[in-house]
Short mmCIF file of C-alpha atoms (C1' of nucleotides) in Angstrom, two decimals:
data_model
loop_
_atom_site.label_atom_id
_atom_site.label_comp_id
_atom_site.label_asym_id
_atom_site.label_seq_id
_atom_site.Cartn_x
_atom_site.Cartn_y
_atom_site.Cartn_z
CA UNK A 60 0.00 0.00 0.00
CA UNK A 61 1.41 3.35 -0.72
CA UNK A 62 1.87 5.83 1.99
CA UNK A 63 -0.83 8.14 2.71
CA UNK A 64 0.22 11.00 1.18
CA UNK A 65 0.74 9.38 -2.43
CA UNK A 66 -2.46 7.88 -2.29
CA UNK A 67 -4.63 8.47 -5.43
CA UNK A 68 -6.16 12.18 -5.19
CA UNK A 69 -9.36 12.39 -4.04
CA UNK A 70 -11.72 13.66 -6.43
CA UNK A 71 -13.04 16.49 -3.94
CA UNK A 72 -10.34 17.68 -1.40
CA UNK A 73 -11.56 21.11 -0.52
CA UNK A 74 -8.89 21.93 1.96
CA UNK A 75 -6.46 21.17 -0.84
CA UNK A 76 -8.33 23.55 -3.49
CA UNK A 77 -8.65 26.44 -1.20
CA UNK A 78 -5.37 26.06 -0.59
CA UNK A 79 -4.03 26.16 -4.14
CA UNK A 80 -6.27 28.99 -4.45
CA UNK A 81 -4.72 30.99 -1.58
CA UNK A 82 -1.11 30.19 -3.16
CA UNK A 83 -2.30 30.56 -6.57
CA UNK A 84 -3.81 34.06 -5.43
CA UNK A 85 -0.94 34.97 -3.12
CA UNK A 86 1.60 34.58 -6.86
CA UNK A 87 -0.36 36.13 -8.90
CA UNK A 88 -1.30 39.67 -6.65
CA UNK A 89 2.51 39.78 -5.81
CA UNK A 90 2.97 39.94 -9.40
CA UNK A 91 0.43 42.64 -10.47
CA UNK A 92 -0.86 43.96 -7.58
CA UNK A 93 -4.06 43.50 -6.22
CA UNK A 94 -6.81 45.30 -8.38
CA UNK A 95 -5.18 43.96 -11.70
CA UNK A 96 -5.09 40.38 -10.14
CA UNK A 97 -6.98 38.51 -12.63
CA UNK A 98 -9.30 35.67 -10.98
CA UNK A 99 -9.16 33.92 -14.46
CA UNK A 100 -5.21 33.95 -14.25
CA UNK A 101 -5.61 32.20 -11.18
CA UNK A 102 -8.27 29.92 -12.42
CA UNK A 103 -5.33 28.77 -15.18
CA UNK A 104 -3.04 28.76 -12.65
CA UNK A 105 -4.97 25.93 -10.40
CA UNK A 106 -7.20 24.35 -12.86
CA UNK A 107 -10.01 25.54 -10.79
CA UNK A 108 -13.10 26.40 -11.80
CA UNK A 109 -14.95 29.91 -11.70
CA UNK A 110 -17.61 27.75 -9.28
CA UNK A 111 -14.87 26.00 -7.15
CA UNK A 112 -13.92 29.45 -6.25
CA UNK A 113 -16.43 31.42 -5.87
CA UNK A 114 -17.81 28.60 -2.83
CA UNK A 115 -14.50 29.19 -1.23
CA UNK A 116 -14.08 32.72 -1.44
CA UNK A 117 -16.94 34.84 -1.70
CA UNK A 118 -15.48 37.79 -3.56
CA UNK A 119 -11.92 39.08 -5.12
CA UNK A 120 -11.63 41.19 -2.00
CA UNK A 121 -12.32 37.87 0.56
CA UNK A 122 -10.12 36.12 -1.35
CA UNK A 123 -7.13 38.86 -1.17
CA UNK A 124 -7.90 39.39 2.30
CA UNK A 125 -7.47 35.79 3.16
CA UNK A 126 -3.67 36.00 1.03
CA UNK A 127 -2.46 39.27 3.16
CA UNK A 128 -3.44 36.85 6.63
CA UNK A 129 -2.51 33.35 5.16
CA UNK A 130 0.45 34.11 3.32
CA UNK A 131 1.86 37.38 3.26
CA UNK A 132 1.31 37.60 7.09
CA UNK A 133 3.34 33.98 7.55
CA UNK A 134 6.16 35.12 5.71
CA UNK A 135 6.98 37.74 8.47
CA UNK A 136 6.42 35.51 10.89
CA UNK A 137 8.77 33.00 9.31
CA UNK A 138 11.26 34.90 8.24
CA UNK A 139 11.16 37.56 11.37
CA UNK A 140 9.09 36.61 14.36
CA UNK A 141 9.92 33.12 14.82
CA UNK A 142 13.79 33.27 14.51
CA UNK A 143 13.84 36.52 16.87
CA UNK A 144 12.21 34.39 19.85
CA UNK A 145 15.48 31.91 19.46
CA UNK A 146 18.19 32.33 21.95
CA UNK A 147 21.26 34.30 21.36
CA UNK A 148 22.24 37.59 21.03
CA UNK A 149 19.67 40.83 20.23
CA UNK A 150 21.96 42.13 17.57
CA UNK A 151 23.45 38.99 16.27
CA UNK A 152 19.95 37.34 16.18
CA UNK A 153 18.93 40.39 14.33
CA UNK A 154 22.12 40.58 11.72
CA UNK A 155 21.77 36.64 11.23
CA UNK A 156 17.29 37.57 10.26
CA UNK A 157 18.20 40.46 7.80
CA UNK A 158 21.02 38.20 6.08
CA UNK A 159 18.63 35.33 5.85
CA UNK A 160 16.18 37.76 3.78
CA UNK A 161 16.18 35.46 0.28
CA UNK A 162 18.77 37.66 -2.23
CA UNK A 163 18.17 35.38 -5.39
CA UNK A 164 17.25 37.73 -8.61
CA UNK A 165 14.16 36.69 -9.16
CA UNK A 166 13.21 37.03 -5.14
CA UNK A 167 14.40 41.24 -5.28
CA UNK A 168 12.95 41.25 -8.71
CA UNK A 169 9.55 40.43 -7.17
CA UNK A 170 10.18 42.60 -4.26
CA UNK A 171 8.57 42.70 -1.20
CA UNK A 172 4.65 41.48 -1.45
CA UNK A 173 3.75 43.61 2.22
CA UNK A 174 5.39 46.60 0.26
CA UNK A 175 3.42 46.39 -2.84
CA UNK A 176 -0.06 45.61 -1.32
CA UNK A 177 0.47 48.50 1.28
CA UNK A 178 1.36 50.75 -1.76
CA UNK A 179 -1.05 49.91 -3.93
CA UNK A 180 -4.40 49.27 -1.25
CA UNK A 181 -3.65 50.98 1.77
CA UNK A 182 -5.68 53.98 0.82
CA UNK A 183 -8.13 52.38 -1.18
CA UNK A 184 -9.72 49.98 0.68
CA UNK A 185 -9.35 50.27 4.97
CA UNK A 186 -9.89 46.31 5.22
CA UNK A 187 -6.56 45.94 3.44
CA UNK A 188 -4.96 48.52 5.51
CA UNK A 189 -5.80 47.61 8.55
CA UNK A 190 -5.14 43.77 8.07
CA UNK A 191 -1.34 45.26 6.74
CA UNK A 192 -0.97 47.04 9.66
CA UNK A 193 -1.09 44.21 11.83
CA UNK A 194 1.54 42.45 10.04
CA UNK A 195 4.11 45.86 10.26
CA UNK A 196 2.63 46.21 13.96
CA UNK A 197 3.43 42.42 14.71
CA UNK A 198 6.89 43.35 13.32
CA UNK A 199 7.63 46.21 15.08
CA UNK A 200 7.06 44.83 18.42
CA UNK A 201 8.95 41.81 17.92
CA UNK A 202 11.96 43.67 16.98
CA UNK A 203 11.45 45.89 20.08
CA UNK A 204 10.43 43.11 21.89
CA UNK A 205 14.28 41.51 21.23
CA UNK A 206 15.65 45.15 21.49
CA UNK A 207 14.33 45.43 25.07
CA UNK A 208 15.73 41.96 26.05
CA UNK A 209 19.31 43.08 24.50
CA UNK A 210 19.24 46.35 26.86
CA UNK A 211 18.66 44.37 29.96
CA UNK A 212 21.58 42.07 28.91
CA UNK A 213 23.71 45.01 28.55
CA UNK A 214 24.22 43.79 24.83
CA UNK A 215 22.78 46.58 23.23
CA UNK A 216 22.74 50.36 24.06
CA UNK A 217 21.29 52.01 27.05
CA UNK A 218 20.12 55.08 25.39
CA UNK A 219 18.69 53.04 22.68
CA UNK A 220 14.75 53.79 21.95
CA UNK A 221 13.62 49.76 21.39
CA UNK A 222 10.35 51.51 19.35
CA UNK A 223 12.00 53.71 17.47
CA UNK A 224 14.51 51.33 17.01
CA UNK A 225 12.45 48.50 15.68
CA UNK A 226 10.63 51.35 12.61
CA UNK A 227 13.85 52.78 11.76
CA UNK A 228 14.90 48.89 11.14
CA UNK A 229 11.91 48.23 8.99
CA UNK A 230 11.93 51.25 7.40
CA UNK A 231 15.44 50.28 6.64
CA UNK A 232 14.95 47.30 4.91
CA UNK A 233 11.90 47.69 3.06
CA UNK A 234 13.23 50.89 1.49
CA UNK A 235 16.16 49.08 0.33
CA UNK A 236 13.91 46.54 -1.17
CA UNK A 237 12.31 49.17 -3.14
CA UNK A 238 15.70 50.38 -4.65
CA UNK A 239 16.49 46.91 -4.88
CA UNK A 240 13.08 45.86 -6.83
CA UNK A 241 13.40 49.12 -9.01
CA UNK A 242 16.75 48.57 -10.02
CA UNK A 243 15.85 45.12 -10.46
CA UNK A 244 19.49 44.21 -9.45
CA UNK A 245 20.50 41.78 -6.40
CA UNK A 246 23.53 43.40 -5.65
CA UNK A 247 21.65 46.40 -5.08
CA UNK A 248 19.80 44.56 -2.50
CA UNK A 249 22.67 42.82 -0.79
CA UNK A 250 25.01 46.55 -0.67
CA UNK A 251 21.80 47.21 0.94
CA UNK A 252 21.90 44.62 3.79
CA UNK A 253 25.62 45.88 4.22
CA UNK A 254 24.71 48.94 5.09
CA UNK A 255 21.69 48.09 7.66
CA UNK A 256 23.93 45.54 9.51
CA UNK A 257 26.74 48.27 9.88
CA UNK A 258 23.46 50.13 11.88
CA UNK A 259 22.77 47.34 13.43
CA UNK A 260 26.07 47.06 14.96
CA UNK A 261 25.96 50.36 15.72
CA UNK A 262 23.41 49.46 18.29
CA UNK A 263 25.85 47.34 20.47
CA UNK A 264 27.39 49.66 23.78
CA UNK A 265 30.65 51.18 22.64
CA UNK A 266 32.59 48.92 25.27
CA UNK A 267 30.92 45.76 24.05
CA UNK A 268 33.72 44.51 21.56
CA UNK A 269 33.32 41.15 19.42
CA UNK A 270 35.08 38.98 17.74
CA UNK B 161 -9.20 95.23 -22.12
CA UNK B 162 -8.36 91.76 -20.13
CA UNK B 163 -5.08 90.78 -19.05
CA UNK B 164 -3.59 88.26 -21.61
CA UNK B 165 -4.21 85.02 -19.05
CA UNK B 166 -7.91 86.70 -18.64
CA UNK B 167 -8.64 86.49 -22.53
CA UNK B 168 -11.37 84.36 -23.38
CA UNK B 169 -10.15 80.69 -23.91
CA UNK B 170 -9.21 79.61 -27.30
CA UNK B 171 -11.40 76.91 -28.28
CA UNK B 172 -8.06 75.19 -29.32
CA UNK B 173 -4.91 75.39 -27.07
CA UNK B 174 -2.74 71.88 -27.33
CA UNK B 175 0.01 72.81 -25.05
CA UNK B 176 -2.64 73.53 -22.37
CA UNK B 177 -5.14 70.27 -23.31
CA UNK B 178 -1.75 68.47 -22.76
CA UNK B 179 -0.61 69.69 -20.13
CA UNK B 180 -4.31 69.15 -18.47
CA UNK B 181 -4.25 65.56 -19.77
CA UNK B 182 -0.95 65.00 -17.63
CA UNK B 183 -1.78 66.51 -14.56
CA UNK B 184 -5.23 64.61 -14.75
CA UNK B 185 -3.14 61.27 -15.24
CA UNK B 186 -0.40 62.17 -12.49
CA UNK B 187 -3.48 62.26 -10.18
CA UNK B 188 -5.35 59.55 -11.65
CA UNK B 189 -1.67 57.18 -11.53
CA UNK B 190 -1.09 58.00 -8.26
CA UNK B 191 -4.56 57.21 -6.64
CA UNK B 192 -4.91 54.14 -8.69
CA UNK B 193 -1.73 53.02 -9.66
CA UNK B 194 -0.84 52.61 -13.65
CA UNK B 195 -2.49 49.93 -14.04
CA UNK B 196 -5.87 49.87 -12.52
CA UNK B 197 -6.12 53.99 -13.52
CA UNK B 198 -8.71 54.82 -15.65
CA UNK B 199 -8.79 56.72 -19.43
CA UNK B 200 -12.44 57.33 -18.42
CA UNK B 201 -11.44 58.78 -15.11
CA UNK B 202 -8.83 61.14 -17.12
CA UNK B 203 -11.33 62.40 -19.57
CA UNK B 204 -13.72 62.91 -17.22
CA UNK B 205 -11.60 64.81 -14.33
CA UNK B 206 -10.70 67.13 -17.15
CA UNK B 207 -13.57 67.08 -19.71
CA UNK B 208 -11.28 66.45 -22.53
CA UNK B 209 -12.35 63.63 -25.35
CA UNK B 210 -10.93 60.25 -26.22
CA UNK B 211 -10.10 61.36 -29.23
CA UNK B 212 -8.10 64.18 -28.14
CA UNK B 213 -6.39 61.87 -25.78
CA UNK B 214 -5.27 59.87 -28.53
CA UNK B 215 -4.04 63.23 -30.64
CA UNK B 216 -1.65 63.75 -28.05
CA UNK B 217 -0.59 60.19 -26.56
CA UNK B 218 -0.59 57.30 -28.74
CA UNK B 219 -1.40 54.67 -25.47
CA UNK B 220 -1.75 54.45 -22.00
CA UNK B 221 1.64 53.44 -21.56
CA UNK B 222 3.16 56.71 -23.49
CA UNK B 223 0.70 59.12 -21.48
CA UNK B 224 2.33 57.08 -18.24
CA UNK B 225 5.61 57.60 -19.42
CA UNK B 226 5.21 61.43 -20.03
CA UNK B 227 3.64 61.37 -16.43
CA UNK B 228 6.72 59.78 -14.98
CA UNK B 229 8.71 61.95 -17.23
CA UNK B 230 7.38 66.05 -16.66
CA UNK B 231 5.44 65.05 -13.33
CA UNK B 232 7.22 62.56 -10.76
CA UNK B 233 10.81 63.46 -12.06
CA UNK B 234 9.91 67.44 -11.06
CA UNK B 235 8.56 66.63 -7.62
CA UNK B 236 12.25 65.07 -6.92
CA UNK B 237 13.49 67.80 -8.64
CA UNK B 238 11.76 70.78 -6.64
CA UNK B 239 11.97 69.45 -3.40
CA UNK B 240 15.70 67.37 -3.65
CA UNK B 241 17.86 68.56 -6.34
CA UNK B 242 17.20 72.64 -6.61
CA UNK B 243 17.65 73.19 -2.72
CA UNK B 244 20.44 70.92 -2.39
CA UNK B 245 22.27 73.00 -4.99
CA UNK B 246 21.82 76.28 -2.49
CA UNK B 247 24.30 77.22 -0.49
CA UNK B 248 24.82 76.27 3.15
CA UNK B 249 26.44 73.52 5.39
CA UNK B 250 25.49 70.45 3.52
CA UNK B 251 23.62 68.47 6.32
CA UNK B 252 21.80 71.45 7.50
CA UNK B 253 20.36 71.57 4.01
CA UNK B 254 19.69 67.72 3.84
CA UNK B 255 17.69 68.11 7.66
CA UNK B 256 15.94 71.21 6.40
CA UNK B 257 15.07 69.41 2.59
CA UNK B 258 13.77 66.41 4.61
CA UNK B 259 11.75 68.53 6.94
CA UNK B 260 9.91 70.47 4.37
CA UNK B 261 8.67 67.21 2.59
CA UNK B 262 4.94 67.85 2.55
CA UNK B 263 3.43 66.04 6.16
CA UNK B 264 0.14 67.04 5.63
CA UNK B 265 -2.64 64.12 6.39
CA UNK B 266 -3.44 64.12 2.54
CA UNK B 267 0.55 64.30 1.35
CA UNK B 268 1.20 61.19 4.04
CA UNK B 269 -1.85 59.61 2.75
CA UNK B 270 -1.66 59.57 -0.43
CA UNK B 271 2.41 58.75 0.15
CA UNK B 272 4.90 58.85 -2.98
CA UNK B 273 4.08 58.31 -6.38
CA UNK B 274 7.67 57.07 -7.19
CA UNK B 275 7.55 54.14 -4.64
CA UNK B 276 3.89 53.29 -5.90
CA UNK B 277 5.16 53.47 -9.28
CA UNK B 278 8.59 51.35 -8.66
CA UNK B 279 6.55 48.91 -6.88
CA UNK B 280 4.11 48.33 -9.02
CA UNK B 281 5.45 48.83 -12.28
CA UNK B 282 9.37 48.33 -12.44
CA UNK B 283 9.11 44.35 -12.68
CA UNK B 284 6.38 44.37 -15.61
CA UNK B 285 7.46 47.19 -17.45
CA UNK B 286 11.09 47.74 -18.53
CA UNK B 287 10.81 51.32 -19.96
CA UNK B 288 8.85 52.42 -16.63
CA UNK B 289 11.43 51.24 -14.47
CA UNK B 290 14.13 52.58 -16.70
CA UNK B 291 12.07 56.20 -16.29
CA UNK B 292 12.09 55.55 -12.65
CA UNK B 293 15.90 54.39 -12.44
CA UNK B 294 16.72 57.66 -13.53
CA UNK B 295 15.02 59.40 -11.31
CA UNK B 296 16.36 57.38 -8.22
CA UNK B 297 19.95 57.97 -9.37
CA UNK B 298 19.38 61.54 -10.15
CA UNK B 299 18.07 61.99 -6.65
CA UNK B 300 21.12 59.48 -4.80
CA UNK B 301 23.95 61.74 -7.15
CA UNK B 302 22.48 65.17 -5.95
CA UNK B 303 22.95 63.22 -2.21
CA UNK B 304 26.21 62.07 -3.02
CA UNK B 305 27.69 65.46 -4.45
CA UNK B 306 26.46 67.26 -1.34
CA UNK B 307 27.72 65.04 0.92
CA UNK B 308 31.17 64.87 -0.55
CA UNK B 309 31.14 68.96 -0.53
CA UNK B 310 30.23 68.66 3.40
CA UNK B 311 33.26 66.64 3.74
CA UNK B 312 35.91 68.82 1.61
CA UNK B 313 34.39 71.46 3.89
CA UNK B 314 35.05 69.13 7.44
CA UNK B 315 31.49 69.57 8.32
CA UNK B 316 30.98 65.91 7.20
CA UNK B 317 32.57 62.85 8.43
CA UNK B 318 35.66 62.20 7.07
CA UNK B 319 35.20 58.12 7.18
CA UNK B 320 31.63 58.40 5.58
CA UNK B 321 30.90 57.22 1.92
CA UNK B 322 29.12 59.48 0.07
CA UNK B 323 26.99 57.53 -2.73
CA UNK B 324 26.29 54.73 0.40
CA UNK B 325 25.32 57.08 2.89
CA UNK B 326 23.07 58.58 0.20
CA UNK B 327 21.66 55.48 -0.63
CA UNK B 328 21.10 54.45 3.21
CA UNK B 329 19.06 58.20 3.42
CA UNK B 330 16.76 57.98 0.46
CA UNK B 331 16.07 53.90 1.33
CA UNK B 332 14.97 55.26 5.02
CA UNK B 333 13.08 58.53 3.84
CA UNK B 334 10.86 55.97 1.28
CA UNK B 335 11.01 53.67 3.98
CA UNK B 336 9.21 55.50 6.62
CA UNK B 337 7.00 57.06 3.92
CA UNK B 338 5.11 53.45 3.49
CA UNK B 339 5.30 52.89 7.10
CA UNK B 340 2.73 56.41 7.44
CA UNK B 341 1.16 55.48 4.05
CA UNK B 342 -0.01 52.05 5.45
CA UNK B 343 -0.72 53.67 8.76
CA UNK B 344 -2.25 56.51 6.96
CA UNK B 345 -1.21 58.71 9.42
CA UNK B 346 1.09 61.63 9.48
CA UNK B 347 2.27 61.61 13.18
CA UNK B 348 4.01 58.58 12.05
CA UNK B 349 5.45 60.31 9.46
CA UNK B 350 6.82 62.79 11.32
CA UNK B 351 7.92 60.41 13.90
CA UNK B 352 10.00 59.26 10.87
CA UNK B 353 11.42 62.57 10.00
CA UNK B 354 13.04 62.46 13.55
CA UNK B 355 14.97 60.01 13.46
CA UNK B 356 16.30 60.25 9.84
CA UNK B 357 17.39 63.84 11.49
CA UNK B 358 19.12 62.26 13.82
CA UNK B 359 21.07 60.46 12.03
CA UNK B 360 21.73 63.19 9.84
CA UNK B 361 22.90 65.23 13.00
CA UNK B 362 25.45 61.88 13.44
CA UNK B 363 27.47 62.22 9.80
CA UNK B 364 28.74 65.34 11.63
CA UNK B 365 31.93 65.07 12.60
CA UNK B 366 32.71 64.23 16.33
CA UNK B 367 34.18 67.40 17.37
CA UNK B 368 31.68 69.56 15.22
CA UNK B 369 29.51 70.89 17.24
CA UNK B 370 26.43 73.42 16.63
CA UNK B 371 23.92 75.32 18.50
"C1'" DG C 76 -30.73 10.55 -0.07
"C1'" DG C 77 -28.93 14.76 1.13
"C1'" DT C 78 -25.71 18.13 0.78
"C1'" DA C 79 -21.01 19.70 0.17
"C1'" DA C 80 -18.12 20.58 -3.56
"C1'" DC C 81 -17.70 21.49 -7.47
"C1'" DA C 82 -18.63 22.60 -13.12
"C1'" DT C 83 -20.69 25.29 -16.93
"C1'" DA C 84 -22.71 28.94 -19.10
"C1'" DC C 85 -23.69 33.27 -19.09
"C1'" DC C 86 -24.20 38.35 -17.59
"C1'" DA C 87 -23.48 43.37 -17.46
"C1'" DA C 88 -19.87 46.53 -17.00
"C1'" DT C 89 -15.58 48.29 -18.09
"C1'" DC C 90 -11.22 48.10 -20.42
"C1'" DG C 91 -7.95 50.50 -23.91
"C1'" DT C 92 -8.14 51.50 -28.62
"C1'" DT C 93 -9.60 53.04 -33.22
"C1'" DA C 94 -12.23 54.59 -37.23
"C1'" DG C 95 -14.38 58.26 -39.29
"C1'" DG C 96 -15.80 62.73 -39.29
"C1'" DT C 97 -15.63 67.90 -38.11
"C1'" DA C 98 -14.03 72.31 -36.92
"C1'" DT C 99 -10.35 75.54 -36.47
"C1'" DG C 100 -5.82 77.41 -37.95
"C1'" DT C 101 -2.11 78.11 -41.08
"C1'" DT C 102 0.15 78.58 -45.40
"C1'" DA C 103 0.82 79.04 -50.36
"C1'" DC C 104 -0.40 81.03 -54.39
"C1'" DA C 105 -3.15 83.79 -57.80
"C1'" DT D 209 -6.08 90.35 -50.59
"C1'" DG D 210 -8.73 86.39 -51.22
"C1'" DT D 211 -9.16 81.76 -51.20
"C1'" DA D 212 -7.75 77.07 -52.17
"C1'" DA D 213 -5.25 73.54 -50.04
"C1'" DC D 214 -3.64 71.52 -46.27
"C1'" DA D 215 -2.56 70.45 -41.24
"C1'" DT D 216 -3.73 70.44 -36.56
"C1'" DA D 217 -6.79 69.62 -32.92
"C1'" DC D 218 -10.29 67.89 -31.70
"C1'" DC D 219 -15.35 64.86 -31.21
"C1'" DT D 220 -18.48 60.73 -31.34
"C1'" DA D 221 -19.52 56.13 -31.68
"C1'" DA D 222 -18.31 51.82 -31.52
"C1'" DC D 223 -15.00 47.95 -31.31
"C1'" DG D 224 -13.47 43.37 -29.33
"C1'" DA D 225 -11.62 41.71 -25.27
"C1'" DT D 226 -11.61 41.14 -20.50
"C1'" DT D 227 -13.39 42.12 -15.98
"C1'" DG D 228 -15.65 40.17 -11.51
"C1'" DG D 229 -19.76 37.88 -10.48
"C1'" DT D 230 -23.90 34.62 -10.56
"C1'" DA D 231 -27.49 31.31 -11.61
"C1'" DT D 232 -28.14 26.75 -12.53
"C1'" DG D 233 -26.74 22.17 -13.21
"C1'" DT D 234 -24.00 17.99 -11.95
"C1'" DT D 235 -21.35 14.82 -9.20
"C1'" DA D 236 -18.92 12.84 -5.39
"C1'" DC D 237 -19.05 11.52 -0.78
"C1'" DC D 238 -21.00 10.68 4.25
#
DNA sequence: GGTAACATACCAATCGTTAGGTATGTTACA
DNA sequence: TGTAACATACCTAACGATTGGTATGTTACC
């Protein structure tokens, strides 16, 4: 008997079909934005039909509001939240999160999908915004959160504002990415990462030398 | 008799119809986006016709290009390039360039049209991006030259690298401007403007001091 | 058998674009 | 100077394609 997950596909899986939506969706508003998403790009891209998704979802803007807090919202906590709660250092665990940002071409190319969405829907439609602002909120108090724990370690900088701290980070990093996505050049991105680690080490007391 | 700019209108007056058309669009473009902005919307914000339109743009794309061209390249212009040309210490004229970015509710709100435009556009449209490109390096050289003045002057670190440190300030300045654009809220915006001045005040050198 | 999970066919609205015509302005020539 | 010839600057109507959405039908599974 095969195992179970190579077991002939069930005819109906609806888990699995709203779930190929949500990734088809998620691909194809990171590449053209929300409002010129097209649901029958997406249809193509899952071999779904107009029916199958329209019982899942029960509009375009359900169905992009689902992507920001299914997907975009996991990749910060993937790539940011989770790794920050590890042990270790504030600054190194910090240096070691931004470096681990993916730096392919085709990853700056794309850009940043938080960036886009908050550029493109932020004023148009509050649902958006305020699901978007949970995600940048999340962020900013994790990296404050981290910040805080540094200063009582003595690892980072007494005079150091962990709030302000945290938003000058991200505003660091996602304006490189938009250099980075307009140049459409992954060295731009990675000069960029240079740059916002020398901050970050900036951060550390002046008598706190490393190796 | 009238004043010249009093006369009655001239049924026919193609620099002004154009320059109408383009305004219209820059508005239009930076509500929407490119993509998702409306010819309809154009026409109808400045009663002009389709076929007049067409006269004087031969597609969307071309009237987006001019708009890029004679309407987001002069916003960088006005408010980055002329001042920074003045005379003065160069990082009091970078703090007091930053400062008078427009922080109105409305300005924050409705955030920058190049960052909505590079996000949106620079990955699906190669002679966009090259449009914006230009404008980005434009904006980093003007940086860069100042910078390098302040330092053959001493009033700006000696160790600091111009074009990098120029890079790091426009990255921050676009940075925090999503950050108040998806919080659509100036305060946050001018909580940005803050801290980029402090870390203007810190390219100083150490034993410059000022009042 | 009942209903959850689809599939199909179609709708009205909007998209950017163009064809075809008109009105106004300019220029060349008698 | 008058006007024929032409060019510029529009206007109107309609195009075909695509948009998001829905109503109705069918099928798979508990």
């Amino acid at each position: 008997m095969l195992p179970a997950h190579e077991k002939k596909r069930r005819a109906r899986d609806p888990e699995r079909t709203r779930e190929r939506l949500l990734q088809a969706a998620f691909r194809e508003i990171h590449r053209s934005g929300f409002q010129s998403a097209s649901i029958d790009a997406i249809l193509a891209a899952t071999n779904v039909t107009r029916g199958a998704l329209y019982y899942h979802f029960e509009s375009k803007e359900t169905l992009g509001y689902a992507v920001v807090e299914e997907k975009v919202a996991k990749l910060t906590h993937d790539r940011w939240l989770r790794p920050m709660r590890g042990e270790g250092e504030a600054i190194d665990i910090l240096i070691g999160v931004v470096r681990r940002i993916p730096d392919s071409p085709q990853d700056v190319r794309a850009g940043c999908p938080l960036l886009l969405l908050s550029q493109e829907m932020s004023p148009l439609d509050e649902q958006f915004r305020k699901r978007l602002e949970r995600i940048f909120l999340d962020w900013q108090e994790g990296v404050a959160t981290l910040l805080r724990r540094g200063k009582s370690q003595g690892t980072v900088r007494s005079d150091l504002n962990p709030n302000e701290a945290a938003r000058f980070l991200i505003a660091t990093v996602e304006g490189y990415a938009t250099l980075a996505k307009n140049a459409q050049d992954a060295k731009a991105w990675k000069a960029g990462i240079r740059s916002i680690v020398g901050w970050l080490r900036s951060l550390r007391p002046d008598n706190y030398k490393r190796g």
